[in-house]
Tab-separated table of C-alpha atoms and ligand atoms in Angstrom:
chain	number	residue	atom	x	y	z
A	1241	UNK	CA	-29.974	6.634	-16.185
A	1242	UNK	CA	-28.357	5.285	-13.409
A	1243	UNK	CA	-27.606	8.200	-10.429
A	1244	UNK	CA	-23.609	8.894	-9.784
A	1245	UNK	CA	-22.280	8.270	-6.686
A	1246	UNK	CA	-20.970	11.307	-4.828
A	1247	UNK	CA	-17.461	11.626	-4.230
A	1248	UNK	CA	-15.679	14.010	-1.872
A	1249	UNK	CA	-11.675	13.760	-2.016
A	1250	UNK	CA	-9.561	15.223	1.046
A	1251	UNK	CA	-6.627	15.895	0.304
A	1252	UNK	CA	-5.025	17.222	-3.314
A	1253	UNK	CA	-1.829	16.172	-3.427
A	1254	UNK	CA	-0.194	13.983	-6.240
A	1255	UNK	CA	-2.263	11.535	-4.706
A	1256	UNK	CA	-5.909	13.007	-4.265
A	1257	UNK	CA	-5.399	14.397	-7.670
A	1258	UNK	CA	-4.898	11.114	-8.974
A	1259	UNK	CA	-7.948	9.615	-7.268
A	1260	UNK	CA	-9.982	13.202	-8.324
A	1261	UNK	CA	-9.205	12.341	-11.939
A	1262	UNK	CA	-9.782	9.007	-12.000
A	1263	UNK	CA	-13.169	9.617	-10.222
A	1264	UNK	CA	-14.384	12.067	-12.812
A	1265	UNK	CA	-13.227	10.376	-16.076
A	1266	UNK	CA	-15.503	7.119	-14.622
A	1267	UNK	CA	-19.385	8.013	-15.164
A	1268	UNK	CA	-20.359	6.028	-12.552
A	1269	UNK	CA	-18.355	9.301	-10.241
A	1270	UNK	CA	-19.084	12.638	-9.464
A	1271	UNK	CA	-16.886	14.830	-7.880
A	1272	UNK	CA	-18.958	17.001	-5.767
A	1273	UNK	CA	-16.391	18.526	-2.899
A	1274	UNK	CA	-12.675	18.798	-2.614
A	1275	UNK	CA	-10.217	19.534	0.729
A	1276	UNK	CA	-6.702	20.760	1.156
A	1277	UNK	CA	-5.156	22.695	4.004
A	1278	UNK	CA	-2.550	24.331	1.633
A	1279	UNK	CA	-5.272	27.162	-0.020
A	1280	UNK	CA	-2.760	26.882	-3.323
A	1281	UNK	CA	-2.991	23.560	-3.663
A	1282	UNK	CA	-7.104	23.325	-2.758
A	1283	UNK	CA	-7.784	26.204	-5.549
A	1284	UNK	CA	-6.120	24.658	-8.038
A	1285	UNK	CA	-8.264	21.590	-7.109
A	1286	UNK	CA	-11.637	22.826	-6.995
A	1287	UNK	CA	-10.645	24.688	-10.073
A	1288	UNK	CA	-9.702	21.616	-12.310
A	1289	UNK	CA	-12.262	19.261	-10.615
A	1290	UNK	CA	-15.314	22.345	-11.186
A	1291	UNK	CA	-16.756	21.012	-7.726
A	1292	UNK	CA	-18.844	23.405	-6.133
A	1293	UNK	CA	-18.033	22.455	-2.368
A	1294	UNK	CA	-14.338	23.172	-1.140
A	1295	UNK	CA	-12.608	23.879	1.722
A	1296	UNK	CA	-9.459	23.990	3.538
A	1297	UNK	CA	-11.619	21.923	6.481
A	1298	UNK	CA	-12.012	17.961	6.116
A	1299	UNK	CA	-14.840	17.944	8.295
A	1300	UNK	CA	-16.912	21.088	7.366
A	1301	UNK	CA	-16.275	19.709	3.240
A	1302	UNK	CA	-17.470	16.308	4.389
A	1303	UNK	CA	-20.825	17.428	6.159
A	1304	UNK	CA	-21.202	20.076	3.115
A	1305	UNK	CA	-21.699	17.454	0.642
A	1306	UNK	CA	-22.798	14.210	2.451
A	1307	UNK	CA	-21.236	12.409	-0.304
A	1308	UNK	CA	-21.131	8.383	-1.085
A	1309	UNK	CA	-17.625	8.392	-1.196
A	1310	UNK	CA	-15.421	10.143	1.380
A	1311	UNK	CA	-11.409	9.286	-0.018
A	1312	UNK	CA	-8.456	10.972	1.497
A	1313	UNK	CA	-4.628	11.080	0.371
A	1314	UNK	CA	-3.241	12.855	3.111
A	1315	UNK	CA	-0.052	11.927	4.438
A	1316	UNK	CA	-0.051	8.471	6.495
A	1317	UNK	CA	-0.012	10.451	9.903
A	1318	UNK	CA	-3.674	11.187	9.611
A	1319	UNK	CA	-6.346	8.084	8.971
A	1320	UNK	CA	-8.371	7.595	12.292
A	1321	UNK	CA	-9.524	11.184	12.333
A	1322	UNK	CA	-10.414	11.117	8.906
A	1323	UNK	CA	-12.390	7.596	8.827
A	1324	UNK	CA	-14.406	9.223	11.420
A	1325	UNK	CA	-15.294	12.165	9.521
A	1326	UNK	CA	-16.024	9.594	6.581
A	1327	UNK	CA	-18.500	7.961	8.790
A	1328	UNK	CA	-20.032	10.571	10.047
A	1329	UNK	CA	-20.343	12.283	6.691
A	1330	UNK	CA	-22.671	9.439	5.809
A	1331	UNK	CA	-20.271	8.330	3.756
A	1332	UNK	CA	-21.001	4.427	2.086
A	1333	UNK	CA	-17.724	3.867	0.845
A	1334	UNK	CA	-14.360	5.472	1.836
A	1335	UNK	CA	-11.214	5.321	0.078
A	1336	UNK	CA	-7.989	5.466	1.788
A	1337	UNK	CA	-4.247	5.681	0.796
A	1338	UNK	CA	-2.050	3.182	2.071
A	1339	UNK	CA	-0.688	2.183	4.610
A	1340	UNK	CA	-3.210	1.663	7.060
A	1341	UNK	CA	-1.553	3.411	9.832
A	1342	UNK	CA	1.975	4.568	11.001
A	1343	UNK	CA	1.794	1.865	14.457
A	1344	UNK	CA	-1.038	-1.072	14.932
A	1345	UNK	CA	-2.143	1.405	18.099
A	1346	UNK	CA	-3.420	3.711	15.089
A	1347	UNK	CA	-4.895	0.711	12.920
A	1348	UNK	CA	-6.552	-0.963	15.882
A	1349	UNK	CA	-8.308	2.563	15.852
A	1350	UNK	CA	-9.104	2.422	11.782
A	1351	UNK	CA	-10.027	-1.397	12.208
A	1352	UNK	CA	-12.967	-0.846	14.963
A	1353	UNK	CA	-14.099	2.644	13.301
A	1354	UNK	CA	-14.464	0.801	9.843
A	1355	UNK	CA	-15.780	-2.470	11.701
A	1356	UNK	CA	-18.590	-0.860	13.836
A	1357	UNK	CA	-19.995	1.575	11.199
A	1358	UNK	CA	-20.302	-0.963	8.754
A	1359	UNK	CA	-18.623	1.459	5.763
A	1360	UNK	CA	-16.578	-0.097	2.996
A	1361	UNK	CA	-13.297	0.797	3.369
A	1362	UNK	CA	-10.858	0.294	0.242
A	1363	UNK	CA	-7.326	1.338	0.649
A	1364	UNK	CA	-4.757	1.866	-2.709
A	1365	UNK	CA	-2.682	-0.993	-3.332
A	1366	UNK	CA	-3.807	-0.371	-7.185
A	1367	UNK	CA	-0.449	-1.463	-8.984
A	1368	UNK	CA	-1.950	-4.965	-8.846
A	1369	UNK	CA	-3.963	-3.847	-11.561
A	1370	UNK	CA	-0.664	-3.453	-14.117
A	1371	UNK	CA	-0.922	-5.884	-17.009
A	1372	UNK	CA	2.347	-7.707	-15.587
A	1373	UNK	CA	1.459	-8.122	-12.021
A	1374	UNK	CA	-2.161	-9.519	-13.468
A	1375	UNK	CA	0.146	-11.743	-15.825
A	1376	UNK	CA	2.379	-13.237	-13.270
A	1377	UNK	CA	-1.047	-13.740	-11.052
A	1378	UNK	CA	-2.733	-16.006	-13.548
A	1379	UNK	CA	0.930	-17.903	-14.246
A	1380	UNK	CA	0.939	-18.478	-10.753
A	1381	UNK	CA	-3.328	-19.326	-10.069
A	1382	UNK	CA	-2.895	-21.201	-13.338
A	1383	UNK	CA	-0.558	-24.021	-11.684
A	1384	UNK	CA	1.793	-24.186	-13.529
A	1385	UNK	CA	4.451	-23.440	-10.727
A	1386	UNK	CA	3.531	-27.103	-9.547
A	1387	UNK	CA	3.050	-26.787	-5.277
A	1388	UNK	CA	4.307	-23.226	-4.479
A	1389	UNK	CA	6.324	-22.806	-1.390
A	1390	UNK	CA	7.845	-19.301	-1.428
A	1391	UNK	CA	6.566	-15.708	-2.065
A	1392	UNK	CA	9.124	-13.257	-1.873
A	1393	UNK	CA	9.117	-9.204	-2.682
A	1394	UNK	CA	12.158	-6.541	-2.217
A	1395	UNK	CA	12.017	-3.015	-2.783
A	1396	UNK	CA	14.818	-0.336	-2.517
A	1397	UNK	CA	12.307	2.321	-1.421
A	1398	UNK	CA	11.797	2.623	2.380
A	1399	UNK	CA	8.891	0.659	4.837
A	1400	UNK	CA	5.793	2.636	4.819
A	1401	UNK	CA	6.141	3.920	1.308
A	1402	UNK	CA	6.988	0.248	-0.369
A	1403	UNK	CA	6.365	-2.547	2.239
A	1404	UNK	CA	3.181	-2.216	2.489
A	1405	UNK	CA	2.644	-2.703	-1.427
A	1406	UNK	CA	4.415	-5.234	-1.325
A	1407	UNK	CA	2.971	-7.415	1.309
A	1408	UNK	CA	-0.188	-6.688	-0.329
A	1409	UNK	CA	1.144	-8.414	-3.813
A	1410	UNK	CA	2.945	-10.839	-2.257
A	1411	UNK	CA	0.024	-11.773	0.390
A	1412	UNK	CA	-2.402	-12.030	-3.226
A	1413	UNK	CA	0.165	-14.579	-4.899
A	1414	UNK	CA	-0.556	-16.691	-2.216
A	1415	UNK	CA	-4.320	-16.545	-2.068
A	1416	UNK	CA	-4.439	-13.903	0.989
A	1417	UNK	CA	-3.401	-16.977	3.144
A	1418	UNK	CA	-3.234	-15.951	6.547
A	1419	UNK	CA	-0.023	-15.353	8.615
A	1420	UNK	CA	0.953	-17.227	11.698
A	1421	UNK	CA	4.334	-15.171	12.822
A	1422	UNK	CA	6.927	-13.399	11.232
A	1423	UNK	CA	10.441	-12.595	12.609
A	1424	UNK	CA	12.593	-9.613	10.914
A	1425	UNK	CA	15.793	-8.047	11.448
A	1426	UNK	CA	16.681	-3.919	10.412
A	1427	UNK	CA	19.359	-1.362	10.092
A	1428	UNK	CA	19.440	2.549	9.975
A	1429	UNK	CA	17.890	5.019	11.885
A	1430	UNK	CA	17.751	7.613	8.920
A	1431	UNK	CA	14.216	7.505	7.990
A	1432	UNK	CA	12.978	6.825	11.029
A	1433	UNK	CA	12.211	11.014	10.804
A	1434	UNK	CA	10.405	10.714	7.609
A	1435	UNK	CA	6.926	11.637	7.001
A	1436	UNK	CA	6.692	7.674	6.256
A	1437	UNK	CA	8.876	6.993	9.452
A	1438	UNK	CA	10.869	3.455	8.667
A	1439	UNK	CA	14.039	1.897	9.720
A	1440	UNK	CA	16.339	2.377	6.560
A	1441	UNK	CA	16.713	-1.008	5.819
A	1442	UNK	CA	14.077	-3.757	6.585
A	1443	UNK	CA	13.760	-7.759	5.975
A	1444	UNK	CA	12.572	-10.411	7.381
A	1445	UNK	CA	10.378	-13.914	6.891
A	1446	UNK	CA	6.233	-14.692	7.367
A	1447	UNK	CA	4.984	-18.150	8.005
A	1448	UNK	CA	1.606	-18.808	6.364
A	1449	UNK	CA	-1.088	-21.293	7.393
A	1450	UNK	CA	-0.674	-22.396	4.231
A	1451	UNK	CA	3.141	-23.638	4.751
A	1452	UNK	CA	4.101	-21.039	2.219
A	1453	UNK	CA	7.165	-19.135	3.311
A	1454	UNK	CA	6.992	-15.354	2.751
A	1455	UNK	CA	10.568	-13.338	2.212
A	1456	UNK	CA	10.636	-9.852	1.957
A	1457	UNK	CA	12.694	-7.043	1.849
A	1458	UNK	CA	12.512	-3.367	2.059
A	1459	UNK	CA	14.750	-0.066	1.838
A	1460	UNK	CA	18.499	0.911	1.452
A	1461	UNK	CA	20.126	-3.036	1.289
A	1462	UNK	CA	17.615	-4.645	-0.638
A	1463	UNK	CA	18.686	-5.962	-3.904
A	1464	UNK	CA	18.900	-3.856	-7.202
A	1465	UNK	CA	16.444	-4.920	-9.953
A	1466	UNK	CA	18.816	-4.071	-12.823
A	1467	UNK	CA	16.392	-4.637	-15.524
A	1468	UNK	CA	14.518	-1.645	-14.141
A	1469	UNK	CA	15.647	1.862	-14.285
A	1470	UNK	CA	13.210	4.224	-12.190
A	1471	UNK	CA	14.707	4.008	-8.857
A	1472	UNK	CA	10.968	4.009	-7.005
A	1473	UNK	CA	10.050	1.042	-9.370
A	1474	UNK	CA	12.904	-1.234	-8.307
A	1475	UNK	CA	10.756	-3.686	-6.909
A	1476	UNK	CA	10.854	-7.414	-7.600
A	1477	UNK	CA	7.359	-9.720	-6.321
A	1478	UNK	CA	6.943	-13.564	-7.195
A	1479	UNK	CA	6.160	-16.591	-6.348
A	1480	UNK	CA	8.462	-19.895	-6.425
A	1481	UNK	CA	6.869	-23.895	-6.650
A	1482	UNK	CA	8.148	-26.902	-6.777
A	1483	UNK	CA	8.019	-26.337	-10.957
A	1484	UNK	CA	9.358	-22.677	-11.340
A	1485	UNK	CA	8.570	-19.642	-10.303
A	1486	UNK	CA	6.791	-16.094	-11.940
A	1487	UNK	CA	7.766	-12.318	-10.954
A	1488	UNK	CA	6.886	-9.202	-11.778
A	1489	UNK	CA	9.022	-6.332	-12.066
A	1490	UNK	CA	7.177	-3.201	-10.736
A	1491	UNK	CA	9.109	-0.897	-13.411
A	1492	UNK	CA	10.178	-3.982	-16.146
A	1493	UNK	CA	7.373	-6.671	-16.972
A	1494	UNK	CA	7.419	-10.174	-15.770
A	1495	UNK	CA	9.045	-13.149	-16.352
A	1496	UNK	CA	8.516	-17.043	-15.654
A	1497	UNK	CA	10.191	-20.002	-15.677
A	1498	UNK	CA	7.862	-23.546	-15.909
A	1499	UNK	CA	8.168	-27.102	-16.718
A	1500	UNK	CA	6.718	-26.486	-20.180
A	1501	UNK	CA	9.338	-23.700	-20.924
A	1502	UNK	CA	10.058	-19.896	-20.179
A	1503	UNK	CA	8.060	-16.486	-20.937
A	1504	UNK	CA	8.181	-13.015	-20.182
A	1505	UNK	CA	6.260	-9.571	-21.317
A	1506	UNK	CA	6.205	-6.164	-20.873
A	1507	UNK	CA	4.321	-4.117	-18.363
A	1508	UNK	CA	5.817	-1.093	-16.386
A	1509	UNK	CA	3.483	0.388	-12.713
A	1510	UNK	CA	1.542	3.481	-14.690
A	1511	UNK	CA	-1.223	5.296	-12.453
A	1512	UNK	CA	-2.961	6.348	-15.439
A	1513	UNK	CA	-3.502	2.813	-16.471
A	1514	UNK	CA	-4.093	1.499	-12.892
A	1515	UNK	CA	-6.457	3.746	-11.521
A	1516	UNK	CA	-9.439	3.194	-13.770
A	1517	UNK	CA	-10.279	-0.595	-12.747
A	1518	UNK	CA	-9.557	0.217	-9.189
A	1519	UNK	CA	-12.370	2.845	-9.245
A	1520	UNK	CA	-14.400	0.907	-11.371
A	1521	UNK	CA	-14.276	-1.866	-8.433
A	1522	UNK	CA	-15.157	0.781	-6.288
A	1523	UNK	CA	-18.523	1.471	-8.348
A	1524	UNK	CA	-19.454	-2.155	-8.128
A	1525	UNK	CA	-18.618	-3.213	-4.694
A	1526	UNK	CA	-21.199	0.018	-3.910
A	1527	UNK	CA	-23.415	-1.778	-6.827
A	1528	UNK	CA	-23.583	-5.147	-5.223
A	1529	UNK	CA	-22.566	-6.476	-1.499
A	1530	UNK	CA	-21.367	-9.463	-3.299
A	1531	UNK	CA	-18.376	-7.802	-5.357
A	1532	UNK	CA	-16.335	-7.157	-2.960
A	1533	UNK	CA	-13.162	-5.041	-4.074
A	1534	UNK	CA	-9.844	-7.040	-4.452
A	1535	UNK	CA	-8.321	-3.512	-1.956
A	1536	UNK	CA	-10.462	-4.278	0.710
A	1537	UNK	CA	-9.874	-3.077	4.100
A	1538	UNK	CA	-9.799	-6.449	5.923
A	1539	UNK	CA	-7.169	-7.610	3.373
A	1540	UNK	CA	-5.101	-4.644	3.681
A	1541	UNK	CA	-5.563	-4.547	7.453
A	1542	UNK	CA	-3.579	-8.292	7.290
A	1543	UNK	CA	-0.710	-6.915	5.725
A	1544	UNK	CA	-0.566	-4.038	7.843
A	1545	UNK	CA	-0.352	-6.744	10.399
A	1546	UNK	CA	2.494	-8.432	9.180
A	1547	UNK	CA	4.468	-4.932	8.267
A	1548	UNK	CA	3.501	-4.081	12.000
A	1549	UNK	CA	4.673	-7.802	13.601
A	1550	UNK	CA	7.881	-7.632	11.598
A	1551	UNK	CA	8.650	-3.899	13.234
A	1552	UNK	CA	8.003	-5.871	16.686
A	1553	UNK	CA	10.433	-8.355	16.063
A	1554	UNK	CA	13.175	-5.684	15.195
A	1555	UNK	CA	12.734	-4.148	18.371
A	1556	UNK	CA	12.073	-7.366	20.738
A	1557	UNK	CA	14.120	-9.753	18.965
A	1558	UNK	CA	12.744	-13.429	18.146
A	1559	UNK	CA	9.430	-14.748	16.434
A	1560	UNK	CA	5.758	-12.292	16.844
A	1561	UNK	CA	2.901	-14.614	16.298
A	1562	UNK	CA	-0.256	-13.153	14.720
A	1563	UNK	CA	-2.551	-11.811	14.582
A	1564	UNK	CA	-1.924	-9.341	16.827
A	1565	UNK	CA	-4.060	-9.003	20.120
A	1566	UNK	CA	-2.329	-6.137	21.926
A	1567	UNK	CA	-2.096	-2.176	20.617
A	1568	UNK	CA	1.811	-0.363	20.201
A	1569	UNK	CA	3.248	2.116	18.829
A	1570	UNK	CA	5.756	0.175	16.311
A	1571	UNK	CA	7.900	3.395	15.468
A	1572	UNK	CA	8.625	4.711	19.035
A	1573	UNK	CA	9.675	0.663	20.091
A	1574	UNK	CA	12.183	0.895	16.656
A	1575	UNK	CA	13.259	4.644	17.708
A	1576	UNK	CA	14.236	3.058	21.207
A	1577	UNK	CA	15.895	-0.385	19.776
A	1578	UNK	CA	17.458	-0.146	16.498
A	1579	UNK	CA	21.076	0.412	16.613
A	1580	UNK	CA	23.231	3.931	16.135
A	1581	UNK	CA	24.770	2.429	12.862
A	1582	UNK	CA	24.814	3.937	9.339
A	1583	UNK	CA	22.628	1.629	7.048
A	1584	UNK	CA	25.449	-0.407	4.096
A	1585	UNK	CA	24.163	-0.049	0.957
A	1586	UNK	CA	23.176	-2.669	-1.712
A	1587	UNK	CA	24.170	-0.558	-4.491
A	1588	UNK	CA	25.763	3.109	-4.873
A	1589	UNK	CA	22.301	4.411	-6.378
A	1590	UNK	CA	20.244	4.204	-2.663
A	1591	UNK	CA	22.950	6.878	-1.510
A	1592	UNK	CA	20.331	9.686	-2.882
A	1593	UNK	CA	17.502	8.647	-1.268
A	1594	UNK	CA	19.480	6.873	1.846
A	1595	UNK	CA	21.710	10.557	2.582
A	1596	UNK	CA	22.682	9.158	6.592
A	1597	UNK	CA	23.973	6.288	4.624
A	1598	UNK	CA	25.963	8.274	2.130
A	1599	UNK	CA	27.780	10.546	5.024
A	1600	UNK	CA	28.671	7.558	6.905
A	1601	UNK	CA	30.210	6.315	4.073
A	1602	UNK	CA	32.419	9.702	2.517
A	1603	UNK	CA	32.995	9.857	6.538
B	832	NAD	N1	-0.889	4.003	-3.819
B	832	NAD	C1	0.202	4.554	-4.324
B	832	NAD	O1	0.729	4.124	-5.352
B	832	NAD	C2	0.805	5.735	-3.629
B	832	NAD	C3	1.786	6.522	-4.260
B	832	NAD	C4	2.280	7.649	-3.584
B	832	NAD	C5	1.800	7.957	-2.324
B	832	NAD	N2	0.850	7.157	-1.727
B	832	NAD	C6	0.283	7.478	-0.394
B	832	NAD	O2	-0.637	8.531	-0.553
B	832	NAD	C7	-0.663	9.350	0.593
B	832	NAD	C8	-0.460	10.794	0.158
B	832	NAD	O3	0.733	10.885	-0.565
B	832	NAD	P1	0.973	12.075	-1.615
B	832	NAD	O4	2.237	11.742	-2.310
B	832	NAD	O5	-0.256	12.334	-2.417
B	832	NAD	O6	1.228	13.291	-0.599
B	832	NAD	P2	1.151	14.856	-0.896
B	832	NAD	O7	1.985	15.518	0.141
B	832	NAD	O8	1.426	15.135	-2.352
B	832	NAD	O9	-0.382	15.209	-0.627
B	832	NAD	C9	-0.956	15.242	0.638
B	832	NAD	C10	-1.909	16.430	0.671
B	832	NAD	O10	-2.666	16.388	1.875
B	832	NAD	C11	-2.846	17.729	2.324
B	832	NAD	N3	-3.229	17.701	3.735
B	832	NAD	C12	-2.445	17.494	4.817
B	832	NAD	N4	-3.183	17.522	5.932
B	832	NAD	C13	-4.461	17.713	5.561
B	832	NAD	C14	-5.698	17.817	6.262
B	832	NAD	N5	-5.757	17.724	7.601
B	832	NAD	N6	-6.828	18.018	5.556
B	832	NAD	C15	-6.790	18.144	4.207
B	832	NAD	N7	-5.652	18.051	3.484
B	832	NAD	C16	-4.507	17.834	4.152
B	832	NAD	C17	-1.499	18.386	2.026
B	832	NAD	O11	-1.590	19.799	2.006
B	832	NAD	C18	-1.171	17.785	0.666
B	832	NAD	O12	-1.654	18.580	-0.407
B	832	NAD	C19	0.412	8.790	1.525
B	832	NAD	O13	-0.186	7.982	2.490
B	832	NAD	C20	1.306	7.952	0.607
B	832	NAD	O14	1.908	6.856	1.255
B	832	NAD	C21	0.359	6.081	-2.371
C-alpha cells in the first residue's frame, strides 16, 4: 500500500479547516498535527481532525510531528516565520494561503526561504479548479478567440483578499506570460487598516512579453457583475482575441462569444468542489518532480509581483518595470501617498463592505 504523506495544518480557521478536510477525505493524506493560538478554535480542531499532535505553538506542533506537509492559513501578516518553521520541520511540501505577502520586502523573504531550501511551496489560488474557470481556459487554449490581445479581471472585494486571485487567473489565460511593467492608479484609504491592508479601490494595466495587455480591477469602484448575486463572488476574468472573447463569472458560469457562434454554462466558485484536485496535485507533485502543481510558488510569486508593482505605481506615480530588483514595504508607501478622499462607489451594494465610503456619502 502506498505510505500517506504527513500533513500538519497551522492554523484552523475557515481556511485551515478547509485544507484539514480536504487533506483527510484524500487517502493519499494524513492528518497527523494541528495548530491554533485561539485554544477554542485548536480543540475543536484536533477534535474533528482525531490528530494526536496539537498545540497552540506553530513551531513546537511542527517539530512534534516532522510531517511531509507543513500548510498554514493564518492571516496574511504571518508567512516568512512560518515557511521557516516549514523548513525546518523537514517539511517536503508546504502549503500556503494566498497572498504571498502583505509588501515584496516580506515576499523577497518567502522567495529566498522557499528558493534555498529547495521545499515545494504551493500557495491557494484553487478556484481555477471550478468547472467554469476550466471551461473558459480550454475556450481560450483551444483558439478559438483567434490572436488574443487582452486579459482583463475586476472584483468588488478589496486587494489582498481578491487581486491576488485574480492576477493568478488572469496571468493563466495568458499562458503565465511574463510581465514587463504595470502602471495603476487607487482611491480610499479605508482598508488600508484591514487585516488584508488595501487601498479601497484599485486598477490599473500590465504589459506582457507576450504583447498581451492585462486590465484589472479591484475593490469598492469596480464594476458590478449583475448576473452574480454573492457579493464576494462578483468577480468577472477573461480573455479577449481578435475573434471573441471567454469569461468566467466567479459566482455565475461562463460565457463566450466566437466566430463559429456563442456558448455559455453553469459553474459557481464552491470550496468543496475545488479543494479535492488541488490536494490531489499536491500528492503528485510530491509523487513525481515532473508534475509540477498548476499553484506553484514561482507562479504565484509573479503575480504577487505585479499586485506589488501596481501598489508602487499608486504611490510614485508613472510606469514600474518588472520584475522587481529592490525590497519595500508597498502598504506603508500607499499609507503615505494615497489621497484623504472617500472612495465613490460603483454600485450602492459596496457601501457594506466599503463603510468610510458609505459615511462620506450620508455626510
Ligand atoms: N484561497 C481562498 O479562496 C481563500 C479564502 C479565504 C481566505 N483565504 C486566505 O486564507 C488565510 C486565512 O484566512 P481565514 O479566513 O481562514 O482566516 P481565519 O481568521 O478564519 O483563520 C486564521 C486562523 O489562524 C489562527 N492564528 C493566528 N495566528 C496564529 C499563529 N501564530 N499560529 C497558529 N495559528 C494562528 C487564528 O487564531 C485563526 O483561527 C488568509 O491569508 C486569507 O487571505 C483564502
Amino acid at each position: 500500500m502506498t505510505p500517506k504523506y504527513r500533513v500538519v495544518v497551522v492554523g484552523m480557521g475557515k481556511r485551515g479547516l478547509h485544507h484539514a478536510a480536504a487533506f483527510q477525505a484524500n487517502p493519499r493524506f494524513q492528518v497527523v498535527g494541528v495548530c491554533d493560538t485561539d485554544e477554542s478554535r485548536l480543540a475543536a480542531a484536533a477534535a474533528k481532525t482525531g490528530t494526536a499532535i496539537s498545540g497552540t505553538n506553530a513551531r513546537d506542533v511542527a517539530m512534534a510531528a516532522r510531517a511531509d506537509v507543513f500548510c498554514f492559513c493564518t492571516m496574511p501578516h504571518l508567512r516568512s516565520q512560518m515557511i521557516r518553521i516549514g523548513i525546518d520541520s523537514g517539511a517536503r511540501l508546504i502549503a500556503m494561503e494566498k497572498p504571498v505577502a502583505l509588501n515584496s520586502a516580506e515576499g523577497f523573504a518567502v522567495r529566498s526561504l522557499a528558493h534555498g531550501s529547495g521545499v515545494k511551496v504551493v500557495v491557494s489560488h484553487q478556484h481555477r479548479y471550478g468547472e467554469h474557470y476550466q471551461k473558459t481556459k480550454e475556450i481560450i487554449a483551444s483558439g478559438a478567440l483567434g490572436r488574443v490581445h487582452t486579459v482583463y479581471a475586476t472584483a468588488t472585494g478589496w486587494m489582498m483578499h481578491m487581486l491576488s486571485h485574480l492576477i493568478d487567473y488572469a496571468r493563466w489565460f495568458n499562458d503565465e506570460a511574463p510581465a514587463e511593467w504595470v502602471m495603476a492608479q487607487a482611491a480610499g484609504r479605508g482598508k488600508l487598516a484591514d487585516a488584508h491592508p488595501s487601498p479601497d479601490y484599485i486598477g490599473g494595466f500590465v504589459q506582457f512579453a507576450n504583447g498581451v495587455r492585462g486590465i484589472l480591477e479591484c475593490g469598492a469602484g469596480a464594476p458590478d457583475v449583475p448576473e452574480v448575486d454573492y457579493w464576494w463572488r462578483k468577480c468577472r476574468i477573461g480573455a479577449q482575441g481578435t475573434d471573441g472573447f471567454a469569461e468566467v463569472l466567479t459566482g455565475g458560469g461562463w460565457r463566450a462569444v466566437t466566430k463559429s457562434g456563442s456558448w455559455s454554462g453553469g459553474g459557481c466558485m464552491n470550496y468543496d468542489l475545488d479543494m479535492p484536485p488541488y490536494i490531489q496535485q499536491i500528492a503528485d507533485w510530491l509523487d513525481d518532480d515532473a508534475k509540477v502543481h498548476p499553484c506553484n510558488f514561482a507562479s504565484a510569486y509573479a503575480g504577487f509581483e505585479i499586485m506589488m508593482a501596481l501598489c508602487r505605481s499608486v504611490a510614485n506615480g508613472g510606469q514600474v518595470a518588472l520584475p522587481l530588483t529592490d525590497a519595500a514595504d508597498e502598504m506603508r508607501m500607499l499609507r503615505e501617498s494615497l489621497p484623504d478622499r472617500p472612495v465613490l462607489l460603483s454600485m450602492a451594494a459596496n457601501a457594506k463592505e466599503y463603510p468610510t465610503a458609505q459615511q462620506a456619502k450620508a455626510g
